[in-house]
Coordinates of C-alpha atoms in Angstrom, one line a residue:
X1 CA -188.4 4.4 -80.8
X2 CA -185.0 5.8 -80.6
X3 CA -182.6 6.3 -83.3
X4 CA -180.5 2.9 -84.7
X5 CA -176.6 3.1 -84.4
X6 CA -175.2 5.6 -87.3
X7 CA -174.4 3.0 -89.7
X8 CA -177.8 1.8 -89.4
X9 CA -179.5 4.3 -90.1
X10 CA -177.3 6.3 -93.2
X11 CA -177.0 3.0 -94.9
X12 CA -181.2 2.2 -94.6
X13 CA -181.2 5.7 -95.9
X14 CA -179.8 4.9 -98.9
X15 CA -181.7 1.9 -99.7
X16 CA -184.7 3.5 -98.6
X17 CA -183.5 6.1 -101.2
X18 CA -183.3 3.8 -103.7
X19 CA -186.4 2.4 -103.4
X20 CA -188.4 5.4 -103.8
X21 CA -186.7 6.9 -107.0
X22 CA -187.2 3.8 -108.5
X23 CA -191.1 3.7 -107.1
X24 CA -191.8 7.1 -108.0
X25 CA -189.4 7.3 -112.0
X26 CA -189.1 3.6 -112.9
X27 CA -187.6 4.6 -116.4
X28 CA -184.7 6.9 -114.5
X29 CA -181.9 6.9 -117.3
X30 CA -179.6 5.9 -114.4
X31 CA -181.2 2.5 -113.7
X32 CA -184.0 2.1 -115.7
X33 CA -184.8 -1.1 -114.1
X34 CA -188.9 -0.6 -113.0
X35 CA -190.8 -0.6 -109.8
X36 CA -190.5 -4.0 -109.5
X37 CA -187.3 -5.0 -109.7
X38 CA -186.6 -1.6 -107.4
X39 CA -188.6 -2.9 -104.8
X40 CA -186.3 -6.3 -104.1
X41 CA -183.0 -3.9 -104.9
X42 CA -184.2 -1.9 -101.8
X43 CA -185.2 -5.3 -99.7
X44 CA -182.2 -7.1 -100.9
X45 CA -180.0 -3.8 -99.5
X46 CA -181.8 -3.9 -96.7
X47 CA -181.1 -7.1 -95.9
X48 CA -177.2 -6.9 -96.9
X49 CA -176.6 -3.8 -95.0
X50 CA -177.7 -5.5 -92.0
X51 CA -180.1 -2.5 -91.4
X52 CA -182.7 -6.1 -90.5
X53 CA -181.7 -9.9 -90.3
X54 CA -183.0 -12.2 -92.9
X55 CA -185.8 -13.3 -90.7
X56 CA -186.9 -10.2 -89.9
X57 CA -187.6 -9.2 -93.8
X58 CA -189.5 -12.9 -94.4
X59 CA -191.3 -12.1 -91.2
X60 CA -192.2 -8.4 -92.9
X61 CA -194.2 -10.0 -95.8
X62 CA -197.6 -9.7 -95.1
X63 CA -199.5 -12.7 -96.9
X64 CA -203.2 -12.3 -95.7
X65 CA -202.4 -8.7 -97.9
X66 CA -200.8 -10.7 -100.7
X67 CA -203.7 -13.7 -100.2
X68 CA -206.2 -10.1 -100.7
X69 CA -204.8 -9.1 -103.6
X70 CA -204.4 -12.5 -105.6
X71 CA -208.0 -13.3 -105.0
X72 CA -209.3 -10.1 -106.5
X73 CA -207.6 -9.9 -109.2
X74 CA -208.3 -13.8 -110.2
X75 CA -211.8 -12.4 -109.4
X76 CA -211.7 -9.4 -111.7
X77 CA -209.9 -11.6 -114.6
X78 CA -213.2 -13.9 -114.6
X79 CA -216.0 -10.7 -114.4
X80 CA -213.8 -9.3 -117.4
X81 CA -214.7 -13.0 -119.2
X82 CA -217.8 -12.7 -118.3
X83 CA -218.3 -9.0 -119.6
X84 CA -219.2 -7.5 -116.5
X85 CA -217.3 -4.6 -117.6
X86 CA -218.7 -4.7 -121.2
X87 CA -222.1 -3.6 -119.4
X88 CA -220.6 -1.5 -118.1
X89 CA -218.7 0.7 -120.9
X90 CA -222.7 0.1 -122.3
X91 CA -224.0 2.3 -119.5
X92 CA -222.1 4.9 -120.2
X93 CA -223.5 5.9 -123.7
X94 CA -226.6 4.1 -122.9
X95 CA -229.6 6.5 -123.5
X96 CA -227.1 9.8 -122.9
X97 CA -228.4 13.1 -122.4
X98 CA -225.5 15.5 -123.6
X99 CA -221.6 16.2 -122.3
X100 CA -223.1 16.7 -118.7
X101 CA -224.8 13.3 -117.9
X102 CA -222.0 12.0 -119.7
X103 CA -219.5 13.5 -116.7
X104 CA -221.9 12.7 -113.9
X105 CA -222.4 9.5 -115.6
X106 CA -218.5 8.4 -116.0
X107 CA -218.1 9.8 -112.9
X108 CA -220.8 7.2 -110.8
X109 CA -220.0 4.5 -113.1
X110 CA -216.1 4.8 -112.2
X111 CA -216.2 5.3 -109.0
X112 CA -219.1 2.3 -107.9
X113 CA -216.8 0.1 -110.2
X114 CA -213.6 0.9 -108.6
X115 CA -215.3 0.0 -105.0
X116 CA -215.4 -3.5 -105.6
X117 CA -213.3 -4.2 -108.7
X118 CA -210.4 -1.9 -107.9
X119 CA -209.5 1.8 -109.3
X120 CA -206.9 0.2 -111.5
X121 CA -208.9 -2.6 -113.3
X122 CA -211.9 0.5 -113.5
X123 CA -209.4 2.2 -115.6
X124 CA -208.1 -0.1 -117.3
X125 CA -211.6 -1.6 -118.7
X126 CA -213.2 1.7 -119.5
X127 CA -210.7 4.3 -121.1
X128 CA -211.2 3.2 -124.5
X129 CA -214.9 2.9 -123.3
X130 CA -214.2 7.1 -122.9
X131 CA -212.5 7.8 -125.6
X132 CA -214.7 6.2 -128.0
X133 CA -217.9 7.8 -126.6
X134 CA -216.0 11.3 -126.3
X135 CA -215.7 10.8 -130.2
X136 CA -219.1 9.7 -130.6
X137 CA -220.5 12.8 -129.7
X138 CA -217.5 15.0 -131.1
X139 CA -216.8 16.1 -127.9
X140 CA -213.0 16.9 -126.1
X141 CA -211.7 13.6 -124.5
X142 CA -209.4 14.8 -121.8
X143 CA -212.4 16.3 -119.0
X144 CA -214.2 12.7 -119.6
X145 CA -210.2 11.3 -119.2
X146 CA -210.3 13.1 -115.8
X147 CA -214.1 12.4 -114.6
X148 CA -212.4 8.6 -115.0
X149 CA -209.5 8.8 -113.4
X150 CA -210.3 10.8 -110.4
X151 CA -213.9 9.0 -109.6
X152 CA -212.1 6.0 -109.8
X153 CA -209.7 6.8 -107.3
X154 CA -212.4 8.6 -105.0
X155 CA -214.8 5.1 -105.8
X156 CA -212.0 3.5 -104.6
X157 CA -211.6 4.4 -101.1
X158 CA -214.9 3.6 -100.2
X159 CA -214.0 -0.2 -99.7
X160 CA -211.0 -2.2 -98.4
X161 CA -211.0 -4.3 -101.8
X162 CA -211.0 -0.8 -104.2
X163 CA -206.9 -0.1 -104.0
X164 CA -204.2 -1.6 -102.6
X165 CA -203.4 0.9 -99.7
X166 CA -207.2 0.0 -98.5
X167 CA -205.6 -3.9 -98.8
X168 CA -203.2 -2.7 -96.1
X169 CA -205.2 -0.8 -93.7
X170 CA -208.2 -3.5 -93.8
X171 CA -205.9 -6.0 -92.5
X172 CA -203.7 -3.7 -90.2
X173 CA -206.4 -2.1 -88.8
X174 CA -208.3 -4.9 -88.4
X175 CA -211.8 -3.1 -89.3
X176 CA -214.8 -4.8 -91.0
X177 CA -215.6 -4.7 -94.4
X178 CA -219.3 -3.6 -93.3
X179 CA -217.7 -1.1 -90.5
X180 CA -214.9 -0.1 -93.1
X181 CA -217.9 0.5 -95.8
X182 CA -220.0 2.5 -93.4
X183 CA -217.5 4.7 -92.0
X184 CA -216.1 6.1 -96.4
X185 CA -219.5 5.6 -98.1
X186 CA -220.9 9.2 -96.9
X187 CA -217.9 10.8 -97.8
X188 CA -217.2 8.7 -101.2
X189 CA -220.8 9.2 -102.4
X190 CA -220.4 13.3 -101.0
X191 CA -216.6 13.2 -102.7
X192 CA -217.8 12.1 -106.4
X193 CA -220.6 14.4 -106.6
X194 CA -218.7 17.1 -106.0
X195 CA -215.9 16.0 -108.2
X196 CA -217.9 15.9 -111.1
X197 CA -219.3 19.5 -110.5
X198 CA -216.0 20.8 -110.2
X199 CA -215.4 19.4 -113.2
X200 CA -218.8 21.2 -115.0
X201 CA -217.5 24.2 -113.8
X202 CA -214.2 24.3 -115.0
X203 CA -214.8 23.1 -118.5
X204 CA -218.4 24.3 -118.7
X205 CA -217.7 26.4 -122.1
X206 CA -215.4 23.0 -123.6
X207 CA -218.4 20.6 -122.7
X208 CA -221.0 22.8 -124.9
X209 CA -218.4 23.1 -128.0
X210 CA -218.1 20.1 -130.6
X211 CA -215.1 19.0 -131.4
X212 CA -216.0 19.0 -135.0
X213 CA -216.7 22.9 -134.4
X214 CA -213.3 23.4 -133.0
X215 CA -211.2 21.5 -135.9
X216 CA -213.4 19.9 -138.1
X217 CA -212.7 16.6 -137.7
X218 CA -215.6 14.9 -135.5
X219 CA -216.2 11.8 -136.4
X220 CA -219.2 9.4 -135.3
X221 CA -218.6 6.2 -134.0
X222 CA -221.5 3.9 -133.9
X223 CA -222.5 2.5 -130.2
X224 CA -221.9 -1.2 -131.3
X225 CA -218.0 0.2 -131.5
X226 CA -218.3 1.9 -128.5
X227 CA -219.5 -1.3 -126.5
X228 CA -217.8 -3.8 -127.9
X229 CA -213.8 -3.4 -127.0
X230 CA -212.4 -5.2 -124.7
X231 CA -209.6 -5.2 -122.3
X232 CA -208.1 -7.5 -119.7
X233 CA -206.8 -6.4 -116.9
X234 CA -203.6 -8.1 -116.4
X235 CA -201.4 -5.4 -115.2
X236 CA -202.5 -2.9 -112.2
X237 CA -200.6 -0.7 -110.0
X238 CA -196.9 -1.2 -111.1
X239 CA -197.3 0.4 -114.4
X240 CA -194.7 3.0 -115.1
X241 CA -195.3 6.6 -116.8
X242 CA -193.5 5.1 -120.2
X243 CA -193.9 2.2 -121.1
X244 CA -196.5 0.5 -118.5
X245 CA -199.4 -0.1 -121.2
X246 CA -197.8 -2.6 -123.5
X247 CA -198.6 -5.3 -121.0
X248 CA -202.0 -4.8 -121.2
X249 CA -203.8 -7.1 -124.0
X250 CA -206.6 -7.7 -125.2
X251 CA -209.0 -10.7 -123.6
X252 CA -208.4 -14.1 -125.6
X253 CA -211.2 -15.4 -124.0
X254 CA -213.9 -13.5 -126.1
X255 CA -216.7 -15.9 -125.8
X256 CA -220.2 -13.9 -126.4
X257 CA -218.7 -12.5 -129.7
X258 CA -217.3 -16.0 -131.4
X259 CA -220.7 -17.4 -130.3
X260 CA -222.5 -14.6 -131.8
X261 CA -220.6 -15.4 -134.9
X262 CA -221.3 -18.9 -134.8
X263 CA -224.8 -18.6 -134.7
X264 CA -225.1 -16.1 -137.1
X265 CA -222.7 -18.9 -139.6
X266 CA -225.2 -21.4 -138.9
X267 CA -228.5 -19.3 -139.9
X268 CA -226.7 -18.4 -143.2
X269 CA -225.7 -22.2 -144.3
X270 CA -229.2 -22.8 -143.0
X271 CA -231.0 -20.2 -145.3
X272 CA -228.9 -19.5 -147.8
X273 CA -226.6 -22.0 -148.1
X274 CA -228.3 -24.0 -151.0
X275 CA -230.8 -22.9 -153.2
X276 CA -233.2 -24.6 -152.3
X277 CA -236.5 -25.2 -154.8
X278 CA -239.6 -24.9 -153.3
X279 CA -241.5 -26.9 -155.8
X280 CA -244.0 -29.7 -154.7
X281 CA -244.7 -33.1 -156.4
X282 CA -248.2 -33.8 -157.6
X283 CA -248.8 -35.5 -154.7
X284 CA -248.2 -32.3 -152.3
X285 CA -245.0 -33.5 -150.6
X286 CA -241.8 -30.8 -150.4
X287 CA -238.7 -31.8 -152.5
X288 CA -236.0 -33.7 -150.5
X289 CA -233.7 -30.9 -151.2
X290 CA -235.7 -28.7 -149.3
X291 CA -235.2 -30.9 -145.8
X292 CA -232.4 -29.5 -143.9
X293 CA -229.9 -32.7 -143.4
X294 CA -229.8 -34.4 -139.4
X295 CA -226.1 -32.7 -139.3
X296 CA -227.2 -29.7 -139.4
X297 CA -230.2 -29.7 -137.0
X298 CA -227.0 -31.6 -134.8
X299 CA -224.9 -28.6 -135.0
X300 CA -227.6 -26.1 -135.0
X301 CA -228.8 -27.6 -131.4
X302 CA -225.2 -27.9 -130.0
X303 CA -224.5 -24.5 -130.6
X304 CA -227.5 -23.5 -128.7
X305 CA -226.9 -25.6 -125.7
X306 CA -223.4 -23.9 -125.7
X307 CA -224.8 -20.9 -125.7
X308 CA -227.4 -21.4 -122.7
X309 CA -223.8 -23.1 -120.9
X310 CA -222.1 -19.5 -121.7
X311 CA -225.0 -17.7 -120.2
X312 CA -225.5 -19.9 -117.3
X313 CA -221.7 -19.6 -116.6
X314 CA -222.1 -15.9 -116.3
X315 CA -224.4 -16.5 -113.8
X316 CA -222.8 -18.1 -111.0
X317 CA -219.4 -15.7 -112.0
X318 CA -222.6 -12.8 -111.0
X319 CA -223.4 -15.3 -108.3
X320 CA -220.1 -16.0 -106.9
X321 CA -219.0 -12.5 -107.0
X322 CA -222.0 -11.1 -104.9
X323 CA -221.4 -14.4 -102.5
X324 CA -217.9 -13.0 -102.2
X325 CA -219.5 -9.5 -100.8
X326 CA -222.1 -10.9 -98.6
X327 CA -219.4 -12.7 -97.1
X328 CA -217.0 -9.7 -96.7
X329 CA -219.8 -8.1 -95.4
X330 CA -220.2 -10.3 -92.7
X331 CA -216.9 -10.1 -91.5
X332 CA -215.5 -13.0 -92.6
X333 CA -211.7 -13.3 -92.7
X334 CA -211.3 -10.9 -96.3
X335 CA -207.8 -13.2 -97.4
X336 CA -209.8 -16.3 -97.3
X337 CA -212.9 -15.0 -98.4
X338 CA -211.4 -13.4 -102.1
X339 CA -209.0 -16.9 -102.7
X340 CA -212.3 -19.1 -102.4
X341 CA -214.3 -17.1 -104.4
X342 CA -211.5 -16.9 -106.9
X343 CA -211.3 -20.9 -106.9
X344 CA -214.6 -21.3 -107.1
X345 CA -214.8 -19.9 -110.4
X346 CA -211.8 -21.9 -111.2
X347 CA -213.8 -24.8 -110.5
X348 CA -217.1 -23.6 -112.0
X349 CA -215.0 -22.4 -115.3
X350 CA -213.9 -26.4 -115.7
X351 CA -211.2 -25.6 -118.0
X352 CA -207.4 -25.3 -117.8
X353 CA -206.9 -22.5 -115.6
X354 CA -203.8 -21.2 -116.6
X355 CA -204.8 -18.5 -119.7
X356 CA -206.8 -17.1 -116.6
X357 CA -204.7 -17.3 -114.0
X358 CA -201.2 -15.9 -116.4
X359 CA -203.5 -12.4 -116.5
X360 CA -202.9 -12.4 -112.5
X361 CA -200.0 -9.4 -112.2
X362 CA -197.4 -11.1 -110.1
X363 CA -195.1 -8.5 -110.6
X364 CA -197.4 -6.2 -108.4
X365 CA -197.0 -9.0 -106.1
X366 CA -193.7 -9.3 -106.0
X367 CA -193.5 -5.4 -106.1
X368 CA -195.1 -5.7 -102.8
X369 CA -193.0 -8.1 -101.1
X370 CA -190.0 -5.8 -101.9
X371 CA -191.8 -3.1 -100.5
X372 CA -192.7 -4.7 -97.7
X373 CA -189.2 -5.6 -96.8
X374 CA -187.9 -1.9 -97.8
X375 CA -190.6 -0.4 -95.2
X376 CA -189.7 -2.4 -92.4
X377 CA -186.0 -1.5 -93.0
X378 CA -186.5 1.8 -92.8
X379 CA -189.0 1.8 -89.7
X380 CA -185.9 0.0 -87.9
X381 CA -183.5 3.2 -88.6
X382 CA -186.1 5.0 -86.0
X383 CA -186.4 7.9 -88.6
X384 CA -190.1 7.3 -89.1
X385 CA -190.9 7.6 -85.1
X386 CA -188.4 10.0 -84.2
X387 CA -190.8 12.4 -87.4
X388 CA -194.1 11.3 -86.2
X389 CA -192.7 12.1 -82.1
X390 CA -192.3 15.6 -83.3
X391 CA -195.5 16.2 -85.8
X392 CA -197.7 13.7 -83.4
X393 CA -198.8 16.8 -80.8
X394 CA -200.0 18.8 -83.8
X395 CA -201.8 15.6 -85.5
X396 CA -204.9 14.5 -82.7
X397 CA -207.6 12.9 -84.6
X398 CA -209.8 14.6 -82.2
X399 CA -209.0 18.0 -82.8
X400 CA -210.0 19.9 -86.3
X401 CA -206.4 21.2 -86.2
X402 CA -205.3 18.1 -86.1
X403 CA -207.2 16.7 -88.7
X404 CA -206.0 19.1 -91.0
X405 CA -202.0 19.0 -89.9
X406 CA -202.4 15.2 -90.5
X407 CA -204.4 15.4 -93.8
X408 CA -201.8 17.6 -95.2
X409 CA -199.6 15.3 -94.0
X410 CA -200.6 12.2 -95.6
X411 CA -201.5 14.3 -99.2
X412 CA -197.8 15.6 -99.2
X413 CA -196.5 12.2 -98.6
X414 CA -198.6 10.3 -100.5
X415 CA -197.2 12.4 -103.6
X416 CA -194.0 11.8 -102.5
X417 CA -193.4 8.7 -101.8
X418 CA -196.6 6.9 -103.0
X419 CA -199.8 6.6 -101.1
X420 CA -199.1 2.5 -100.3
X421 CA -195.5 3.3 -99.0
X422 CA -197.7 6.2 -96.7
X423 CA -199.9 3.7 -95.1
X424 CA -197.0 1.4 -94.1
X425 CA -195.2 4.4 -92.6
X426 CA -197.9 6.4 -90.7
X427 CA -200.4 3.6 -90.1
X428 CA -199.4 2.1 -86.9
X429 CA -198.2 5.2 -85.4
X430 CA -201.5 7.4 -86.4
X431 CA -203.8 4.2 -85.2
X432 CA -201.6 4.3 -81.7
X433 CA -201.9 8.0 -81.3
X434 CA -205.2 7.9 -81.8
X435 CA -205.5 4.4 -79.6
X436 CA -204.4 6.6 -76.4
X437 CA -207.3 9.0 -76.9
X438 CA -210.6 6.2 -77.2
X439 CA -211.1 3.0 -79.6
X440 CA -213.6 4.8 -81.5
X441 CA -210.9 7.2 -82.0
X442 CA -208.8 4.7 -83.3
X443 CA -211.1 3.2 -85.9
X444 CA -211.6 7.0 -87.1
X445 CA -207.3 7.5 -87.4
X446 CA -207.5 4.5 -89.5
X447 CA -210.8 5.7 -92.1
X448 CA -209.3 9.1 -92.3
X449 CA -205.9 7.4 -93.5
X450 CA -207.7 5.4 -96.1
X451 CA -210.0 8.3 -97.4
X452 CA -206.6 11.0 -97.3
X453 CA -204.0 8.4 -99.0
X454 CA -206.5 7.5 -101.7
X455 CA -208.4 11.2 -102.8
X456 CA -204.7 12.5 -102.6
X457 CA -203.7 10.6 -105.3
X458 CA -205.5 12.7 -107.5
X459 CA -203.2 16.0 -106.5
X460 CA -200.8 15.0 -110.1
X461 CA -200.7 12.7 -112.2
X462 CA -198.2 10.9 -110.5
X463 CA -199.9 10.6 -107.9
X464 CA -201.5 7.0 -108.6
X465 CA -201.1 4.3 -111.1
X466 CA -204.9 4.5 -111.8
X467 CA -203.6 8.1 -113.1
X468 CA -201.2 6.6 -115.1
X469 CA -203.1 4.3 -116.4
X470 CA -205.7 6.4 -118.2
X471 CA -203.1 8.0 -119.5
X472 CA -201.4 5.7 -121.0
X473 CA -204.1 4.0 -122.1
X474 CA -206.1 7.0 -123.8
X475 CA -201.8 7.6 -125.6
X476 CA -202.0 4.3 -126.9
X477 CA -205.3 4.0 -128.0
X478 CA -205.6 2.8 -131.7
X479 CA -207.4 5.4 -133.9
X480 CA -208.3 7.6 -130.6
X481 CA -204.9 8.4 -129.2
X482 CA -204.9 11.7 -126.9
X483 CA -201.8 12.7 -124.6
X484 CA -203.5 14.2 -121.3
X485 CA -200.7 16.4 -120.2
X486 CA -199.4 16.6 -116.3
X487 CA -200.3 20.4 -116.5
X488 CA -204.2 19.9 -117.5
X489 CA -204.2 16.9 -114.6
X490 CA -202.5 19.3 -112.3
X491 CA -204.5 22.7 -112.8
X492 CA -207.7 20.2 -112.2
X493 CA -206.2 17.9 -109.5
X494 CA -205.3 20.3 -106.8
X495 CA -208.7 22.4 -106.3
X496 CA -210.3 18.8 -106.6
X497 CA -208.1 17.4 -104.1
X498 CA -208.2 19.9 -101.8
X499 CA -212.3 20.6 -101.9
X500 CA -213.2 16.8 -102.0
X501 CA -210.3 16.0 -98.9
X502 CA -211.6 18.8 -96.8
X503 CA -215.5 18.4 -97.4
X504 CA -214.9 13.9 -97.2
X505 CA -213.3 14.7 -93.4
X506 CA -216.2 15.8 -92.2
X507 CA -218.4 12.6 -92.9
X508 CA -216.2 10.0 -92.3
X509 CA -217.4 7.8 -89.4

């Protein structure tokens, strides 16, 4: 594609711009107006510079992506309700053999998690999770910080549902679930290992020092604290470095602990309520004060049926969520697929829906639509082709050489401008390049795209929201707060990123 008129192109420039110093420093003093709002501002200028037509930026909006997204996260709302994630924080500590397994531990846990639940809700659930075992055994928080963050983002790229740029190239690309799957698993499972020995090696001498040894202030936290906090995940990948955590709130919806407490209400009136006599008559019968009255038998009964209902309701949110799987698995159409599953638990919940269904982030929604928009702009200026004409001899899929030219590539960028923003720009033309070489060639482009874009994101800690979000997260954290620095994510993420990139390439299928 050749070049737009002048106009055209300096004035998508500048919206284009825009939009990516508002994407990358949503707090810039200048306008300190978010990623969100940035997103439409770049659309919306788009649109008014005549760079495309009106219908041309509606027609931009993908909605079996936005379809994709809506039904996960409606999906990952109910699995938080149902404590899925609570198990999960219980794993971690559960029967732990020293600051080792805990690594190798956070790291499998984090990344299987983020496969099928998404990086950003993994990190979201489980920081505090981190932090509070990190304390627990007086250890330094910010390698377990990093085991986290990273695995989750590695985790992640093994499946079209685990980040957002996956979102896109599933439905661009047009390749299974099962085929997308097969092709990352090898490299994901490869990837993680590897990430959490780099991550022995470097802080080998920190993992075998207490805390408590280092500034006497370890503290033990027992394991019912560490299992027992709870987040929601309402707010995923538009989260700023600042300020992006104070929208994330606890669950309201805490059902196994308020029936815990019920129960445990009931047994004390039951047993202790009265003191009852245990005196008999003459004739051998027990004193009528010592008869528990029908109302409480009533409520003692109703509070167990409630709680076989609340277990029984987990259940088919288990059941529903695997269904949802099998179903991706067989290739069924992934947009539909994720909305029906997240209605069925609607249905199956048989409540108001709308304390559920207000956790959904529509601002990452909208955040996409903007982007969306902002993309297709700039692809319309011709800058993006007339690039990729140039770099595209040097970047074969079926060369090593240009493997590597196009890896580097897609890490550089993906820092840059964002790996989702990446995948919109190079995905076509990569999938095309490769396209003229053979169709297995093409499915390959695509895998090594979703792999590159997603690992890369561990280079900084800018580099992705899950990033971010651990971050923020381990900041704010009540009682536990620690401030991982861009400097320790940086002198960890860039050996990682490099050795996991390079050694993932060669499995991916």
């Amino acid at each position: 594609m050749a070049l737009a008129a002048t106009y055209k192109v300096v004035l998508g420039s500048i919206a284009f711009a825009i939009f990516w110093v508002l994407a990358v420093f949503p707090a810039v003093p200048l306008l300190p107006i978010g990623r969100t709002a940035g997103s439409l501002l770049g659309a919306m200028l788009m649109v008014l510079f005549r760079v495309i037509t009106p219908d041309e930026a509606y027609a931009a909006i993908d909605l079996p992506i936005l379809g994709l997204l809506f039904g996960t996260m409606v999906v990952s709302v109910y699995l938080e309700r149902a404590d899925m994630f609570k198990y999960l924080g219980k794993l971690l500590s559960w029967k732990s053999k020293g600051a080792k397994d805990l690594i190798c531990r956070i790291c499998l846990v984090s990344a299987i998690s983020s496969a099928f639940f998404t990086n950003d809700t993994s990190c979201v659930i489980l920081t505090e999770f981190v932090l509070k075992i990190a304390r627990q055994h007086n250890l330094p928080p910010h390698p377990f910080l990093l085991a986290l963050a990273s695995s989750a983002n590695i985790g992640s790229s093994a499946t079209p549902i685990g980040n957002p740029q996956n979102l896109v190239i599933a439905v661009q690309s047009k390749v299974s679930f099962g085929d997308f799957l097969v092709g990352v698993l090898p490299a994901m499972l490869v990837g993680v290992s590897v990430n959490a020995l780099i991550l022995i090696i470097m802080y080998w001498r920190l993992l075998s020092v207490h805390k408590d040894e280092e500034d006497g202030t370890g503290e033990i936290v027992g394991e019912d604290d560490v299992s027992s906090h709870r987040f929601s995940p309402a707010t995923m990948s538009h989260i700023s470095a600042s300020n992006s955590m104070d929208h994330v709130q606890s669950s309201p919806n805490n059902i196994n602990g308020s029936l815990a407490t019920h129960l445990d209400s009931i047994r004390n009136r039951i047993n202790s309520g009265d003191q009852l006599e245990s005196q008999r008559s003459p004739c051998g019968s027990i004193d009528s004060n010592d008869i528990s009255t029908p109302a409480q038998f009533s409520e003692e009964k109703e509070s167990k049926t409630e709680h076989w209902k609340n277990k029984m309701w987990k259940l088919c949110v288990y059941l529903v969520t695997i269904g949802m799987l099998v179903a991706l698995l067989m290739g069924l159409n992934m947009s539909w697929t994720a909305i029906t599953a997240s209605l069925a638990l609607v249905v199956l919940d048989f409540k108001d829906a709308r304390p559920c269904l207000e956790k959904v982030s529509y601002s990452l929604l909208i955040f996409f639509c903007g982007m969306f928009i902002t993309v297709e702009g700039f692809n319309k200026t011709g800058i993006p082709s007339t690039l990729w004409n140039f770099m595209e001899p040097y970047a074969k899929v079926d060369r090593v050489s240009g493997i590597a030219v196009l890896a580097v590539v897609i890490i550089l960028l993906s820092n840059v401008a964002s790996n989702v923003p990446t995948v919109l720009l190079l995905g076509g033309r990569v999938a095309a390049s490769a396209a003229a070489i053979s169709a297995s060639e093409e499915k390959k482009a695509w895998l090594i795209l979703a792999w590159v874009s997603t690992v890369a994101g561990n280079l900084s800690l800018l580099g992705s929201a899950a990033n971010l979000i651990v971050c923020e997260q381990a900041r704010r954290a009540p009682h536990l707060g620690y401030t991982l620095s861009f400097w320790n994510h940086l002198k960890f993420g860039v050996p990682s990123t490099l050795i996991v990139t390079a050694i993932g390439l060669t499995l991916i299928r």
